[in-house]
Short mmCIF file of C-alpha atoms in Angstrom, two decimals:
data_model
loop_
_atom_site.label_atom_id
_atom_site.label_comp_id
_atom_site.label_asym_id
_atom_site.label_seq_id
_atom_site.Cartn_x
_atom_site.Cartn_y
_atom_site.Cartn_z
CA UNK A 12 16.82 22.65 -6.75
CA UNK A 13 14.78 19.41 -5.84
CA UNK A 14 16.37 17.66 -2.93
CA UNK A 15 15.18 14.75 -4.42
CA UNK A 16 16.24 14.80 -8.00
CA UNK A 17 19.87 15.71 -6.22
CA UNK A 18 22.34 12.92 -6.26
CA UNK A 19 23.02 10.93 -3.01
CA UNK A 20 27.14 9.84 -2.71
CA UNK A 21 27.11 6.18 -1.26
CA UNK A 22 31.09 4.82 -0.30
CA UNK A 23 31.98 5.63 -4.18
CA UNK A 24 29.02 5.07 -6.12
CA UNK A 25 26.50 7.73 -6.89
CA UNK A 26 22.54 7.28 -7.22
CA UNK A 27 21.19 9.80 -9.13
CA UNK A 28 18.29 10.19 -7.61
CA UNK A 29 16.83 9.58 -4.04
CA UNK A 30 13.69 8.36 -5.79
CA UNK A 31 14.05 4.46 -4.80
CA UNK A 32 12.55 0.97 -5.06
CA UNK A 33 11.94 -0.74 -2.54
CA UNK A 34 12.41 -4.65 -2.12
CA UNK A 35 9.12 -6.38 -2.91
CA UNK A 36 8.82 -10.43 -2.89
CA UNK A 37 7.66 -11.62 -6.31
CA UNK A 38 7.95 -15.12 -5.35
CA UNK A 39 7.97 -16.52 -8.71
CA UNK A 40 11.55 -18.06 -8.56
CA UNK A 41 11.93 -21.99 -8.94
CA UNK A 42 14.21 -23.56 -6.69
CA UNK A 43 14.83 -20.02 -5.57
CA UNK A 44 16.69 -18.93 -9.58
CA UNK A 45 15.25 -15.60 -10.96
CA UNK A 46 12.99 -15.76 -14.03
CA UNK A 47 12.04 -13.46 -16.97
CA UNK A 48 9.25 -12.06 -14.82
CA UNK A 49 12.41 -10.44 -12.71
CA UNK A 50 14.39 -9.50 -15.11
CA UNK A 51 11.18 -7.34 -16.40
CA UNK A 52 9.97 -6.55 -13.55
CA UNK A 53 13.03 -4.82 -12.22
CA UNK A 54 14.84 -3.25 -15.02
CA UNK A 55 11.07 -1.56 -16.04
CA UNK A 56 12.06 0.66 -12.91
CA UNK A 57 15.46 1.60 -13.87
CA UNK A 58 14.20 2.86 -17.02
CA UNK A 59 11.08 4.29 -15.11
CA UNK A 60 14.39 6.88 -13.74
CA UNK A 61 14.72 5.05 -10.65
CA UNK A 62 17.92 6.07 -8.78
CA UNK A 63 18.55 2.60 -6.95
CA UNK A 64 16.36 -0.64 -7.59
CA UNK A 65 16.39 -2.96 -4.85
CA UNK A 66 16.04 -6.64 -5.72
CA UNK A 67 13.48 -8.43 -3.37
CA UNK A 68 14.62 -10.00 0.24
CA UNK A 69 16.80 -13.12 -1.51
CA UNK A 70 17.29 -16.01 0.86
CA UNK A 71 20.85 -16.37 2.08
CA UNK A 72 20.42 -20.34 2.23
CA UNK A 73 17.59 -22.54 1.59
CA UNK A 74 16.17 -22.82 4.77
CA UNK A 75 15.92 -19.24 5.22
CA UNK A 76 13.45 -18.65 1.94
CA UNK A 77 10.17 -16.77 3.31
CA UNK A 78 8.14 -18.93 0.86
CA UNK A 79 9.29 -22.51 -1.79
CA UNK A 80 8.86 -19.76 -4.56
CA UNK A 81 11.30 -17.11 -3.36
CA UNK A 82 14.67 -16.18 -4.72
CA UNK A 83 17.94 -17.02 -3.43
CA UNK A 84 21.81 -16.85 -3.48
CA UNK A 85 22.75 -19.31 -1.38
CA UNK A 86 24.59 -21.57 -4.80
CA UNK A 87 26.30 -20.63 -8.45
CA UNK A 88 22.74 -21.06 -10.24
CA UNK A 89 21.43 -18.58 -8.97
CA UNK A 90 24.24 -15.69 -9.12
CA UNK A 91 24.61 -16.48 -12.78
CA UNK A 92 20.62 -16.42 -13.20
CA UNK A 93 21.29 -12.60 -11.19
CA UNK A 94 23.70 -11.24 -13.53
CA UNK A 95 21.79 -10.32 -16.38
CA UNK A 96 18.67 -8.80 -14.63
CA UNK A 97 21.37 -6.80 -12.96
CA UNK A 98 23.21 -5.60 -16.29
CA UNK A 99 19.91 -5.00 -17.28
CA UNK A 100 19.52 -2.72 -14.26
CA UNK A 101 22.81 -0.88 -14.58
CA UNK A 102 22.16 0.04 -18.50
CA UNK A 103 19.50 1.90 -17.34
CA UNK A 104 21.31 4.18 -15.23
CA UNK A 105 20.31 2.88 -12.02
CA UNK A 106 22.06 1.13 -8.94
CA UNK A 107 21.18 -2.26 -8.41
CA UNK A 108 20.88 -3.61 -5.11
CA UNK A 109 19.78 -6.71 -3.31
CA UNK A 110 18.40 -7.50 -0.14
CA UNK A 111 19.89 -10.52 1.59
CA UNK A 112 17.12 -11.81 4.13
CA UNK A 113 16.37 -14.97 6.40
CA UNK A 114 13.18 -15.74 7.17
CA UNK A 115 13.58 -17.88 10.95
CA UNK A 116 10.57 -18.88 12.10
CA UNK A 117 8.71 -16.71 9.05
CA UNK A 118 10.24 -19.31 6.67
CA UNK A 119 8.72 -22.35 4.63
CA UNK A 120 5.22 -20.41 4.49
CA UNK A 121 3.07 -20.40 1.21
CA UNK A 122 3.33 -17.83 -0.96
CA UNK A 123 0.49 -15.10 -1.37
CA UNK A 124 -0.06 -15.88 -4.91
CA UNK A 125 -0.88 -19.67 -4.13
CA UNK A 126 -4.17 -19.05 -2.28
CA UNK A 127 -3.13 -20.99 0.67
CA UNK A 128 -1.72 -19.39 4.77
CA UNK A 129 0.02 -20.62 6.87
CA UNK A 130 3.02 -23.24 6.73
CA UNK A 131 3.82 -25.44 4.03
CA UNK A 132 3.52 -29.36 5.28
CA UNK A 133 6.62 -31.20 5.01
CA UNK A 134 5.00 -32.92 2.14
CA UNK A 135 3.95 -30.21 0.39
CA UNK A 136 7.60 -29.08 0.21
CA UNK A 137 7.98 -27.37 2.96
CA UNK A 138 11.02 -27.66 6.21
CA UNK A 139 12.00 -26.84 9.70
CA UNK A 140 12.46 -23.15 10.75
CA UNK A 141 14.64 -21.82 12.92
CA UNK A 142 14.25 -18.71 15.19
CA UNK A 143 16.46 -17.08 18.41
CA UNK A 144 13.64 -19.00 20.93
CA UNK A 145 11.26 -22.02 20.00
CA UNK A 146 8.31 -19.59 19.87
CA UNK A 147 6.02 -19.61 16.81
CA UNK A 148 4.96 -17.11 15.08
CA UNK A 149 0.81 -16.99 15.27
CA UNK A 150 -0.63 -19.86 13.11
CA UNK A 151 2.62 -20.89 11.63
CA UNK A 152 5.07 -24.21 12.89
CA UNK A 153 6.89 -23.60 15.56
CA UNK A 154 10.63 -23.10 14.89
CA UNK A 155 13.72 -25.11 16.45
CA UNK A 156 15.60 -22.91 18.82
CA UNK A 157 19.46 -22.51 17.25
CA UNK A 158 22.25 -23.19 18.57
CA UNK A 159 25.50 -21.39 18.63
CA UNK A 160 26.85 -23.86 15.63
CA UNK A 161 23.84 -22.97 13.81
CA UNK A 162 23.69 -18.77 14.82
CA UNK A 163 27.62 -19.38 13.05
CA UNK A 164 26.98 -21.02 9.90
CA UNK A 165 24.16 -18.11 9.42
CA UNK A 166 26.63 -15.23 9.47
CA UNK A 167 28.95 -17.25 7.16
CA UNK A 168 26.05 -17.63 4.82
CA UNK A 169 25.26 -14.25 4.71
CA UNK A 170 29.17 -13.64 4.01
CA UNK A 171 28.57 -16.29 1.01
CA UNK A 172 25.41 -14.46 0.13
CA UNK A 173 27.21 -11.28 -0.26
CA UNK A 174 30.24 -12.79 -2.22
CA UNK A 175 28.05 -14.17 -4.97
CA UNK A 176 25.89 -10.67 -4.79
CA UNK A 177 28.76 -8.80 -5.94
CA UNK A 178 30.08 -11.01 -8.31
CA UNK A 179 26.78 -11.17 -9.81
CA UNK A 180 27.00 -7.20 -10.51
CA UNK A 181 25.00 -5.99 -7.40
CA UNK A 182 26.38 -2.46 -6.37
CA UNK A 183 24.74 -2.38 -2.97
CA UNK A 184 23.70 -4.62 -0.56
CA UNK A 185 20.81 -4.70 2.05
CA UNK A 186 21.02 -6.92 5.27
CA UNK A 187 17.18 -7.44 6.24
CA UNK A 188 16.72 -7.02 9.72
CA UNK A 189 12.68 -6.07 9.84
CA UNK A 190 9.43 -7.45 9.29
CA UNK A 191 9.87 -10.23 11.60
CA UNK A 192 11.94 -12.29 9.90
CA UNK A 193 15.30 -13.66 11.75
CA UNK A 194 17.60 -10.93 12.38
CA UNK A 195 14.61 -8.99 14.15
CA UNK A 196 13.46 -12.15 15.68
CA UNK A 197 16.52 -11.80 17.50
CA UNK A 198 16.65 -7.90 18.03
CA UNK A 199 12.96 -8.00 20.02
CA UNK A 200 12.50 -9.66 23.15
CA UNK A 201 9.51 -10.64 22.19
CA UNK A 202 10.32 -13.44 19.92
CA UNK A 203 14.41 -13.44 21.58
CA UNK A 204 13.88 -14.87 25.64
CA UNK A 205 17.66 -16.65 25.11
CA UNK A 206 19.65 -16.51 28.43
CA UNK A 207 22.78 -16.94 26.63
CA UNK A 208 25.02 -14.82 24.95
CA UNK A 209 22.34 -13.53 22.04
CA UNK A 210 19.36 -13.17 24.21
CA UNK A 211 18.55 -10.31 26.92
CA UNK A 212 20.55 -7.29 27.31
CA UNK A 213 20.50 -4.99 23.86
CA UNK A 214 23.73 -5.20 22.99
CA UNK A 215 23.56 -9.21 23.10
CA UNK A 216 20.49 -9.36 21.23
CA UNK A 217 21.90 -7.23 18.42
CA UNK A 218 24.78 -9.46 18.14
CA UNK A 219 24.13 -11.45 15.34
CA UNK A 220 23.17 -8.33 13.45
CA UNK A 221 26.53 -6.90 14.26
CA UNK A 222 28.23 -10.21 13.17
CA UNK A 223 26.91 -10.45 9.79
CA UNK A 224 27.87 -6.40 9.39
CA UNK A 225 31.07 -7.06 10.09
CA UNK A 226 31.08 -10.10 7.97
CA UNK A 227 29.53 -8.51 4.96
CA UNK A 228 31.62 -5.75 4.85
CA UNK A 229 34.75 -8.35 5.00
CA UNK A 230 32.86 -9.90 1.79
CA UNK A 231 32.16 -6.80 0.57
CA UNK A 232 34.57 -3.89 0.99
CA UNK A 233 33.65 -1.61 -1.68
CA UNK A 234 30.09 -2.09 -1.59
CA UNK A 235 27.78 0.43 0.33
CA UNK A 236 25.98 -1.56 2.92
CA UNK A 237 22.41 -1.14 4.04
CA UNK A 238 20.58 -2.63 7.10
CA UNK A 239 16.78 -2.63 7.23
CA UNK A 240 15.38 -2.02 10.19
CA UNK A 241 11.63 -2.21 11.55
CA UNK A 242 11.71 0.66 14.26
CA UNK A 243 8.51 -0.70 15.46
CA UNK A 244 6.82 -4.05 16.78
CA UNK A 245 3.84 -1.90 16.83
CA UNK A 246 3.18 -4.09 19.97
CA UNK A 247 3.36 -3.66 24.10
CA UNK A 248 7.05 -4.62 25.66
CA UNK A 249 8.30 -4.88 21.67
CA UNK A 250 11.44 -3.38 19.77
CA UNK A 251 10.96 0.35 19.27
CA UNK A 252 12.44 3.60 17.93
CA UNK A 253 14.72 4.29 20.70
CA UNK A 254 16.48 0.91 20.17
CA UNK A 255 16.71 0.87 17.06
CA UNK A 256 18.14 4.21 17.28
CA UNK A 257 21.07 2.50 19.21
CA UNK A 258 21.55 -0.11 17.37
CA UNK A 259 21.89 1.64 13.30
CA UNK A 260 24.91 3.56 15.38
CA UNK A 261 26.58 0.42 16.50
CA UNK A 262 26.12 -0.77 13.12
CA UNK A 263 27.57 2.12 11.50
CA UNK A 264 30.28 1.93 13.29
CA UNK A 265 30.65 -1.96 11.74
CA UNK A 266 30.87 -0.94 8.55
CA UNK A 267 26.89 -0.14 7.81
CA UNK A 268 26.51 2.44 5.69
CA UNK A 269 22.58 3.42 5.69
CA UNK A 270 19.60 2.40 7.19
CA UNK A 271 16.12 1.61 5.13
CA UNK A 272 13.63 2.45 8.18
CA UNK A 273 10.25 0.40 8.30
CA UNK A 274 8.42 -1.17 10.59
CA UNK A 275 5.84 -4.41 12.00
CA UNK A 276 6.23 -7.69 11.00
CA UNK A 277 6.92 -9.27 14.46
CA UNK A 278 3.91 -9.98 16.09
CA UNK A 279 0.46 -11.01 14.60
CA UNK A 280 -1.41 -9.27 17.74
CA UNK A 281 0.26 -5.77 16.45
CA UNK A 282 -1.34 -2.64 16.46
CA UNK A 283 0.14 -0.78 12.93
CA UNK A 284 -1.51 3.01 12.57
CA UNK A 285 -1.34 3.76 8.94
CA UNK A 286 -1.66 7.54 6.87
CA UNK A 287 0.22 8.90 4.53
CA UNK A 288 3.96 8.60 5.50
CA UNK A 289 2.95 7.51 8.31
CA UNK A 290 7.22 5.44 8.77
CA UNK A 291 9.01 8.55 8.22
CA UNK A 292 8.89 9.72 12.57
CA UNK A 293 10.51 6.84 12.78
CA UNK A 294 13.39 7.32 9.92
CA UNK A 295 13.94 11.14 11.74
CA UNK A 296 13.80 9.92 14.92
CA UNK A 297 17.37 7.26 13.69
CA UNK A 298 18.82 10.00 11.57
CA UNK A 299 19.08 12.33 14.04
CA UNK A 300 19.18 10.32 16.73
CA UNK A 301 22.34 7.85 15.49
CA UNK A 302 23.49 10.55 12.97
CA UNK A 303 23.54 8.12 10.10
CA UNK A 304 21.67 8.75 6.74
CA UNK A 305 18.03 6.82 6.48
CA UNK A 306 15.81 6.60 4.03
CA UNK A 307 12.00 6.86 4.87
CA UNK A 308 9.18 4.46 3.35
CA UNK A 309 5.55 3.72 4.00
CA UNK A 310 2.68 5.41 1.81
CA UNK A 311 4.79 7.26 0.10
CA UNK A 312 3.19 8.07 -2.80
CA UNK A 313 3.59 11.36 -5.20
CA UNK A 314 6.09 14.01 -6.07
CA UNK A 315 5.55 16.74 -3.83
CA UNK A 316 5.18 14.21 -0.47
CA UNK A 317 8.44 12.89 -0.97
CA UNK A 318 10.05 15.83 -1.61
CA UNK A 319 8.81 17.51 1.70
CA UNK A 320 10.30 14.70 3.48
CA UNK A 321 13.22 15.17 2.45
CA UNK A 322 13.15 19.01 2.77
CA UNK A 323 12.04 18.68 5.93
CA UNK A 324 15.59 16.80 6.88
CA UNK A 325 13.51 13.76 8.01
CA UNK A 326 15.13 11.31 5.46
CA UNK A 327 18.05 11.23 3.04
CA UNK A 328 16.00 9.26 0.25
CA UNK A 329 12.52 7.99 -0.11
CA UNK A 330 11.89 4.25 -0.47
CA UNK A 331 8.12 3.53 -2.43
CA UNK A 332 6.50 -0.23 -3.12
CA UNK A 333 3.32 0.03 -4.16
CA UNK A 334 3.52 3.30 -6.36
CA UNK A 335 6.40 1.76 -8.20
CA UNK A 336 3.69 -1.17 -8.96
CA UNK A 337 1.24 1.21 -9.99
CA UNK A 338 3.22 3.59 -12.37
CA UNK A 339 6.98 2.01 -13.16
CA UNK A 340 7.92 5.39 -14.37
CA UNK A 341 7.35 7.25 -10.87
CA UNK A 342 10.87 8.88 -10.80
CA UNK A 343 10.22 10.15 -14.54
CA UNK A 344 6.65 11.21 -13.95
CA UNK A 345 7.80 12.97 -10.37
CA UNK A 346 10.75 14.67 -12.23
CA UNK A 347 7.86 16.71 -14.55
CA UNK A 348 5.30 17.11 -11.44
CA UNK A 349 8.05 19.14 -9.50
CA UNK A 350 9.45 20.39 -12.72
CA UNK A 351 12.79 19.07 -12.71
CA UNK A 352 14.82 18.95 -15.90
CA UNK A 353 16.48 15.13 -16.00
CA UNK A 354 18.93 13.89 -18.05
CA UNK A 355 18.14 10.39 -18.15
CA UNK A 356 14.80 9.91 -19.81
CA UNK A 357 14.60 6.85 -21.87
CA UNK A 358 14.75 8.48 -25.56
CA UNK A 359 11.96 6.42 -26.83
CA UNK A 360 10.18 8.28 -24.49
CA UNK A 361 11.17 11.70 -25.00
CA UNK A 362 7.76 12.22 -26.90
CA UNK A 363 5.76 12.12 -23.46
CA UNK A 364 8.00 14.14 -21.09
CA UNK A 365 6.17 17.39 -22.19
CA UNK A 366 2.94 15.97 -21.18
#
């Protein structure tokens, strides 16, 4: 039996797979709505056999969009723009999910498809950040250090966030606390040097995290809750394994109810050593560590790799980007590769499964 072709429980739903998508950034939303390119772009997977298909890190307010041209659900427009990409995603068999992100001092940067780096001028159409400490990241504005009013009205917009998630369909939901963006801007002392009450010790820089878990889950009660972390700055004095370790337990106890296990994104100056899963230490090192169920990502890329990680008890699903990109069908094409008998191939496809 192929651990993963198995089914994976999640707090009353089921994914039939542990074959998952990742969140990727598109950005090819106006005034951060969804278009057709979405809608395409994501259900493609869930008839590609995908067990969950994670929409891509969707601002929780304006402010906090990575780029001008990235999703959000921060108003009405854009939950009703959600809701048929996600019925679209749920016909297919698959769980959709949705990753509810702000950027902080990442924010109000051009997109990769526009050719340009850096932050986007005021009259360009870009706007202040906001980060833990008024430290920029490396060739971007600096960001305004927040207050405590401001550190409030964030959780309450992830709360919002989450609200509109659900009632847009969304079966699971993602809090995005990796990459650099705000919520790990505050986990790392090297972008958090606050002397208040969300700045120095661990537990007070994981605060906020452990404010908008509670907060979501309030939103959210039925919905199984995921936090990404980066276990990794990949950089001297930086947020590591061990803490994050810590930290996916206190969340667990919050309401959490898996962690999606990356890493980088902090720090321009970082030192990342890629191979070929080269993440998934780092997703073994929180399952067993916090005994709370992970999934691994990073190179991930055929059949027989992913199932080894998960064999090897290193991971309860596998996360994939780029394959996904490259072949849409990965879970279908995996399923014949390890020789797995499926139930859920599209029939118009049927003709192909033998080949």
């Amino acid at each position: 039996m192929s651990l993963l072709f198995s089914p994976l429980p999640l707090r009353g739903l089921t994914a039939r797979n542990r074959l998952w998508v990742a969140p990727m950034c598109q950005y090819s939303a106006v005034a951060g709505v969804p278009q057709e390119w979405h809608h395409t772009h994501l259900a493609q997977f869930a008839s590609g056999g995908a067990g969950i298909v994670m929409a891509e890190a969707t601002a929780v307010s304006a402010e906090g969009r990575i780029s001008p041209d990235d999703t959000g659900l921060w108003n009405d427009a854009q939950r009703d723009a959600w809701a048929p990409i996600v019925s679209a995603i749920r016909a297919r068999g698959a769980l959709a999910g949705v990753q509810l992100a702000h950027a902080g001092r990442k924010a109000s940067t051009w997109s990769p498809l526009s050719g340009h780096r850096g932050s986007v001028p005021h009259d360009a159409g870009g706007w202040p950040t906001v980060a833990p400490s008024a430290i920029a990241f490396d060739g971007f504005a600096a960001p305004h250090a927040m207050d405590t009013a401001a550190i409030d009205a964030v959780v309450e917009d992830f709360a919002a966030a989450a609200r509109r998630a659900v009632q847009a369909g969304f079966q699971v939901l993602e809090i995005h606390a990796a990459h650099g963006y705000l919520l790990h801007q505050f986990l790392s002392p090297l972008s958090n040097l606050r002397a208040d009450e969300y700045g120095g010790p661990l537990p007070d820089r994981a605060r906020l995290l452990l404010r908008i878990v509670e907060r979501v889950r309030d939103a959210a009660p039925d919905a199984p809750i995921f936090v990404r972390f980066s276990a990794s700055d990949w950089a001297e004095g930086g947020w590591d394994v061990a803490e994050t370790t810590t930290v996916a337990a206190w969340a667990a106890e919050r309401g959490a109810d898996f962690f999606d296990i990356s890493s980088g994104g902090l720090v321009a100056h970082q030192k990342v050593l890629t191979a070929p899963g080269y993440q998934v230490g780092f997703a073994a090192h929180v399952r067993r560590g916090a005994g709370v169920p992970v999934s691994a990502v990073g190179l991930i890329t055929d059949a027989a790799q992913a199932e080894d990680v998960l064999t090897a008890g290193d991971a309860d699903a596998v996360m994939a980007g780029r394959e996904w990109l490259r072949d849409p069908h990965f879970a279908l094409r995996a399923a014949s590769e390890l020789g797995v008998e499926i139930d859920y191939w599209p029939k118009q496809y049927l003709r192909a499964r033998a080949a």
